[in-house]
Amino acid sequence: MHRFLGAVGGVVAAGVALAVGYLVADLSGGPWPVDAVGVQVIDWAPGSVKDWAVRSLGTADRPLLRVGICAALVIVAAVAGLIGARGRRRTAVGVAGGLGLVGLVFAVFSRSSAGNLVDRLLPATVTLAVAVAAMWLVVRGGPHKARRAAAAQPAGFDRRRFLLTVSALAATGVASAGATRVVGVSGNELRARVRVPRPTEAAGPPRASVDVPGISPFTTPNSKFYRVDTLLQVPRIDPRDWELRVHGLVDKELRISFDQLLERRLVERDITLTCVSNEVGGPYVGNARWIGVPIADVLREAGVGDGADAVKSTSVDGLTIGTPLSALTDGRDAIFAVAMNGEPLPFEHGFPVRMVVPGLYGYVSATKWIVDFEVTRFQDFSAYWTDRGWSVEAPIKTSARIDVPKAFATVKAGPAIAAGVAWAQHRGIRKVEVRVDNGPWQPARLAPVDGPDTWRQWTFRWDATPGTHKLTVRATDAAGEIQTDRQAPPRPNGSSGLHNTVVMVE
């Protein structure tokens, strides 16, 4: 029983340390030690492991990584508490200190939104101190084998003292967790204070979605918009502290505050974004209405120097992305976005400012939480994802997806409908075709064109006969290029192949 209680005490000590550290991380903007370890795990993981995580776990990959790290900490802390219960107090405290030290070391090298080293190390330092102090209180006041003095008998277990100690620690952890929620609410006030001006060039009325149950709406709600990035802790940047530095091969370096950015010409555009990790028929694509400053305007003001062919953009956590300069100056609606679907950017989608570039996969264009914009040459730098085996340039491939019916759905015999979306950003969609089993390709009906940078919804009516059938879809872009049927994985520059679904008709 004493050993069990010792293990419980160790777990409580670890819990209060993590809770207090999380609170400090929220207040300082530095990395929570668990997240510092997690980001390094992500950065060090082989590409095949990352691809599997995105493909198999989707947006649950980050929460599961957090849970896995916390579970490992809990197990080690329980063992430390058990060791303390056996009379080896210093060893137990040393284990707690060692865990805290690991978090501190990882925080030094972790990509973080913290602006200076002190803020970066503060959460891990506090976590280390609380872990050591809490474990010492547990093993000092908890069950243990007393050392024998000359003629003394082993001391008994002071259950009351142990329970009071553990209860006080648990209460501290709960209070810290509660305070973190309050801090999170106040963090939302950062967005609430932002008032995005009316754009100089407004988009037309929002496009109505095709009225077919289950089809992706034309505009993806912010809460449903996909998120794929490498951070476990979403940065919360005060717009009053945000600044964009424009430098490199330019005639004039610029430093633009958030208020100054909002004073510039703002445009409103519907643009579909796609993640390069999207499998054929996958969910990592969405369409939103964005408001932002044309990047070309900023580049004209800065003056692009001779020989430049790329821009290296950097997010607040240090992640770098390389974008072809031509994609920012060829007339497409590449913007520094400040609003998404009628409201300031959500934190998880880059608040207060992110890049949006039609026609390129996100890993070479869609820098979130951007703070640095360097005009340069591809030969002079390498970016985060290209260092990990992805292509330097990555235009989005023409794709189509079947949303309705779902795979292995049961469909009633007779007139039936299939529906979905197709995209070829910066080129547009001219045609979508559907094939039933091995029959001929038949044209689908397309929703009205909104623009070359958005997906198009499509519908296809067919006569469903009893049995099992396979529906396959393909798209043709505005240039007349038909979507390839050659299957390829997402790495290194986007998946390809035709999406299909099998249904049972009865």
Coordinates of C-alpha atoms in Angstrom, one line a residue, residues 45-336:
A45 CA 11.0 12.5 -37.0
P46 CA 11.7 10.9 -40.3
G47 CA 9.6 12.1 -43.2
S48 CA 7.9 8.7 -43.5
V49 CA 6.7 9.0 -39.9
K50 CA 5.4 12.5 -40.4
D51 CA 3.6 11.4 -43.5
W52 CA 2.0 8.5 -41.7
A53 CA 0.9 10.7 -38.8
V54 CA -0.8 13.2 -41.1
R55 CA -2.4 10.5 -43.2
S56 CA -3.5 8.2 -40.4
L57 CA -4.1 10.6 -37.4
G58 CA -5.1 13.8 -39.2
T59 CA -5.5 16.8 -36.9
A60 CA -5.4 14.4 -33.9
D61 CA -1.6 14.0 -34.3
R62 CA -0.6 16.9 -32.1
P63 CA -3.0 16.1 -29.2
L64 CA -1.9 12.5 -29.3
L65 CA 1.7 13.5 -29.3
R66 CA 1.0 15.6 -26.2
V67 CA -0.8 12.8 -24.5
G68 CA 2.0 10.4 -25.3
I69 CA 4.7 12.6 -23.8
C70 CA 2.5 13.3 -20.7
A71 CA 1.8 9.6 -20.3
A72 CA 5.6 8.8 -20.4
L73 CA 6.2 11.6 -17.8
V74 CA 3.4 10.1 -15.6
I75 CA 4.9 6.7 -15.7
V76 CA 8.4 7.9 -14.8
A77 CA 7.0 10.1 -12.1
A78 CA 5.1 7.2 -10.6
V79 CA 8.3 5.1 -10.6
A80 CA 10.1 8.0 -8.9
G81 CA 7.4 8.2 -6.2
L82 CA 7.7 4.5 -5.7
I83 CA 11.5 4.8 -5.3
G84 CA 10.9 7.5 -2.7
A85 CA 8.5 5.2 -0.9
R86 CA 11.3 2.6 -0.6
G87 CA 13.5 5.2 1.3
R88 CA 15.5 6.5 -1.7
R89 CA 14.3 10.1 -1.4
R90 CA 17.3 11.8 -3.1
T91 CA 17.0 9.4 -6.1
A92 CA 13.3 10.2 -6.4
V93 CA 14.0 14.0 -6.3
G94 CA 16.8 13.5 -8.8
V95 CA 14.5 11.7 -11.2
A96 CA 12.1 14.6 -11.0
G97 CA 14.9 17.1 -11.5
G98 CA 16.2 15.1 -14.5
L99 CA 12.8 15.2 -16.2
G100 CA 12.6 19.0 -15.6
L101 CA 16.2 19.4 -16.9
V102 CA 15.2 17.6 -20.2
G103 CA 12.4 20.0 -20.7
L104 CA 14.8 22.9 -20.0
V105 CA 17.3 21.7 -22.6
F106 CA 14.7 21.1 -25.2
A107 CA 13.3 24.6 -24.6
V108 CA 16.7 26.1 -25.5
F109 CA 16.5 24.6 -28.9
S110 CA 12.8 24.6 -29.5
R111 CA 11.1 26.8 -32.1
S112 CA 9.0 29.1 -30.0
S113 CA 7.0 32.3 -30.3
A114 CA 8.9 33.7 -27.3
G115 CA 10.7 36.9 -28.3
N116 CA 13.8 36.4 -26.1
L117 CA 15.7 33.7 -24.3
V118 CA 14.3 34.6 -20.8
D119 CA 10.7 34.1 -22.0
R120 CA 11.7 30.9 -23.8
L121 CA 13.3 29.3 -20.7
L122 CA 10.9 30.6 -18.1
P123 CA 8.2 27.9 -18.3
A124 CA 10.7 25.1 -18.3
T125 CA 12.7 26.7 -15.4
V126 CA 9.5 27.1 -13.3
T127 CA 8.4 23.5 -14.2
L128 CA 11.8 22.2 -13.1
A129 CA 11.7 24.0 -9.8
V130 CA 8.1 23.0 -9.0
A131 CA 8.8 19.4 -10.0
V132 CA 11.8 19.2 -7.6
A133 CA 10.0 20.9 -4.8
A134 CA 6.8 18.9 -5.2
M135 CA 8.6 15.6 -5.3
W136 CA 10.6 16.5 -2.2
L137 CA 7.4 17.3 -0.3
V138 CA 5.8 14.0 -1.4
V139 CA 8.7 11.8 -0.4
R140 CA 9.4 13.7 2.8
G141 CA 5.9 13.6 4.0
G142 CA 4.9 10.3 2.4
P143 CA 5.4 6.6 2.9
H144 CA 9.0 5.5 3.1
K145 CA 11.3 3.0 4.8
A146 CA 12.8 4.9 7.7
R147 CA 16.5 4.5 8.2
R148 CA 17.4 2.7 11.4
A149 CA 19.2 4.7 14.0
A150 CA 21.3 3.0 16.7
A151 CA 18.5 1.4 18.6
A152 CA 15.5 3.1 17.1
Q153 CA 12.6 1.3 15.4
P154 CA 11.4 2.2 11.8
A155 CA 9.1 5.3 11.9
G156 CA 5.5 4.7 11.0
F157 CA 3.7 6.2 8.0
D158 CA 2.2 9.5 8.7
R159 CA -0.9 9.1 6.5
R160 CA -2.4 12.4 7.5
R161 CA 0.7 14.4 6.6
F162 CA 1.0 12.6 3.3
L163 CA -2.7 13.2 2.4
L164 CA -2.4 16.9 3.3
T165 CA 0.7 17.3 1.2
V166 CA -0.7 15.5 -1.8
S167 CA -4.1 17.3 -1.5
A168 CA -2.3 20.7 -1.3
L169 CA -0.3 19.9 -4.4
A170 CA -3.3 18.6 -6.3
A171 CA -5.2 21.8 -5.4
T172 CA -2.3 23.9 -6.6
G173 CA -2.4 22.0 -9.9
V174 CA -6.1 22.4 -10.3
A175 CA -5.9 26.2 -9.5
S176 CA -3.1 26.6 -12.1
A177 CA -5.2 24.8 -14.7
G178 CA -8.2 27.0 -13.9
A179 CA -6.0 30.1 -14.1
T180 CA -4.8 29.0 -17.5
R181 CA -8.4 28.9 -18.8
V182 CA -8.9 32.5 -17.6
V183 CA -5.7 33.5 -19.4
G184 CA -7.0 31.7 -22.5
V185 CA -10.2 33.8 -22.4
S186 CA -8.2 37.0 -22.0
G187 CA -6.1 35.9 -25.0
N188 CA -9.3 35.9 -27.1
E189 CA -9.6 39.6 -26.3
L190 CA -6.6 40.1 -28.6
R191 CA -8.7 39.2 -31.5
A192 CA -11.8 41.0 -30.1
R193 CA -9.9 44.3 -30.1
V194 CA -9.0 44.1 -33.8
R195 CA -11.3 46.0 -36.2
V196 CA -10.5 45.1 -39.8
P197 CA -11.4 48.1 -42.0
R198 CA -13.7 47.7 -45.0
P199 CA -11.6 46.5 -47.9
T200 CA -10.9 48.9 -50.8
E201 CA -11.8 46.1 -53.2
A202 CA -14.7 44.0 -51.8
A203 CA -15.6 40.6 -53.1
G204 CA -19.1 40.0 -54.5
P205 CA -22.0 38.4 -52.6
P206 CA -21.0 35.0 -51.0
R207 CA -21.5 32.2 -53.5
A208 CA -24.5 30.0 -52.5
S209 CA -23.6 26.3 -52.0
V210 CA -25.1 23.6 -54.1
D211 CA -28.1 22.2 -52.3
V212 CA -27.0 18.6 -51.9
P213 CA -26.7 17.1 -48.4
G214 CA -23.2 16.1 -47.6
I215 CA -21.4 18.2 -50.2
S216 CA -18.6 20.6 -49.0
P217 CA -20.1 24.1 -48.7
F218 CA -18.6 26.7 -51.0
T219 CA -17.2 28.6 -48.0
T220 CA -15.5 26.5 -45.4
P221 CA -16.4 27.7 -41.8
N222 CA -13.3 28.7 -39.8
S223 CA -14.0 26.0 -37.2
K224 CA -14.0 23.4 -40.0
F225 CA -11.0 24.7 -42.0
Y226 CA -8.1 22.2 -42.0
R227 CA -5.0 22.9 -39.9
V228 CA -1.7 21.3 -40.6
D229 CA 1.4 22.7 -39.0
T230 CA 4.3 21.7 -36.7
L231 CA 3.3 23.5 -33.5
L232 CA 1.7 22.0 -30.4
Q233 CA 1.2 25.4 -28.8
V234 CA -0.5 28.0 -31.0
P235 CA 1.1 31.4 -30.7
R236 CA -1.0 34.2 -29.3
I237 CA 0.6 37.4 -30.6
D238 CA -0.5 40.9 -29.4
P239 CA -1.1 42.9 -32.6
R240 CA 0.4 45.9 -30.8
D241 CA 3.7 44.1 -30.6
W242 CA 3.6 42.6 -34.1
E243 CA 5.9 43.9 -36.8
L244 CA 6.8 42.7 -40.3
R245 CA 10.3 43.2 -41.5
V246 CA 10.8 43.4 -45.3
H247 CA 14.5 43.2 -46.2
G248 CA 17.1 41.3 -48.3
L249 CA 17.5 42.1 -52.0
V250 CA 15.4 45.3 -51.8
D251 CA 16.1 49.0 -52.4
K252 CA 14.5 50.0 -49.1
E253 CA 14.0 47.9 -46.0
L254 CA 10.5 48.2 -44.5
R255 CA 9.2 47.7 -41.0
I256 CA 5.4 47.6 -40.9
S257 CA 3.3 47.5 -37.7
F258 CA -0.1 45.9 -37.6
D259 CA -1.9 49.3 -37.6
Q260 CA 0.2 50.5 -40.5
L261 CA -0.7 47.3 -42.4
L262 CA -4.4 48.0 -41.9
E263 CA -3.9 51.5 -43.3
R264 CA -2.8 50.1 -46.6
R265 CA -5.0 49.0 -49.6
L266 CA -7.0 46.0 -48.5
V267 CA -8.6 43.5 -50.9
E268 CA -11.2 40.8 -50.3
R269 CA -10.9 37.6 -52.2
D270 CA -12.3 34.0 -52.1
I271 CA -9.3 31.7 -52.2
T272 CA -9.0 27.9 -51.8
L273 CA -6.0 26.6 -49.9
T274 CA -4.7 23.0 -50.2
C275 CA -2.1 21.2 -48.1
V276 CA 0.6 19.2 -49.9
S277 CA -0.1 16.4 -47.4
N278 CA -3.6 15.9 -48.8
E279 CA -4.1 12.4 -50.2
V280 CA -6.3 11.9 -53.3
G281 CA -9.8 12.6 -52.0
G282 CA -8.4 13.9 -48.7
P283 CA -9.8 16.6 -46.3
Y284 CA -6.9 19.0 -46.3
V285 CA -8.4 21.6 -48.6
G286 CA -10.8 24.5 -47.8
N287 CA -12.2 27.7 -49.3
A288 CA -12.4 31.0 -47.4
R289 CA -13.0 34.6 -47.9
W290 CA -9.8 36.5 -47.1
I291 CA -9.0 40.2 -46.5
G292 CA -5.5 41.3 -46.8
V293 CA -2.8 43.6 -48.3
P294 CA -1.5 42.7 -51.7
I295 CA 2.0 41.4 -51.3
A296 CA 2.9 43.0 -54.7
D297 CA 2.2 46.4 -53.3
V298 CA 4.7 45.9 -50.5
L299 CA 7.3 44.6 -52.9
R300 CA 6.9 47.6 -55.2
E301 CA 7.4 49.9 -52.3
A302 CA 10.5 48.1 -51.1
G303 CA 11.9 47.7 -54.6
V304 CA 13.1 44.3 -55.7
G305 CA 16.8 44.0 -56.5
D306 CA 18.3 42.4 -59.5
G307 CA 18.8 38.6 -59.3
A308 CA 16.1 37.9 -56.7
D309 CA 13.9 35.0 -57.5
A310 CA 12.5 33.9 -54.1
V311 CA 11.2 35.1 -50.8
K312 CA 12.0 33.5 -47.5
S313 CA 9.3 34.1 -45.0
T314 CA 9.6 33.3 -41.4
S315 CA 6.9 32.7 -38.7
V316 CA 7.2 33.8 -35.1
D317 CA 8.4 30.4 -34.1
G318 CA 11.3 30.4 -36.6
L319 CA 9.8 28.1 -39.3
T320 CA 10.9 29.2 -42.7
I321 CA 9.1 28.9 -46.1
G322 CA 10.5 29.6 -49.6
T323 CA 8.1 31.1 -52.2
P324 CA 8.9 31.9 -55.9
L325 CA 9.0 35.6 -56.3
S326 CA 7.2 35.3 -59.6
A327 CA 4.1 33.9 -57.8
L328 CA 4.0 37.1 -55.7
T329 CA 4.3 39.5 -58.6
D330 CA 2.5 37.9 -61.6
G331 CA -0.9 39.5 -60.8
R332 CA -2.4 36.7 -58.8
D333 CA -4.1 37.7 -55.5
A334 CA -1.2 36.9 -53.1
I335 CA -1.9 38.8 -49.9
F336 CA -0.8 39.3 -46.3

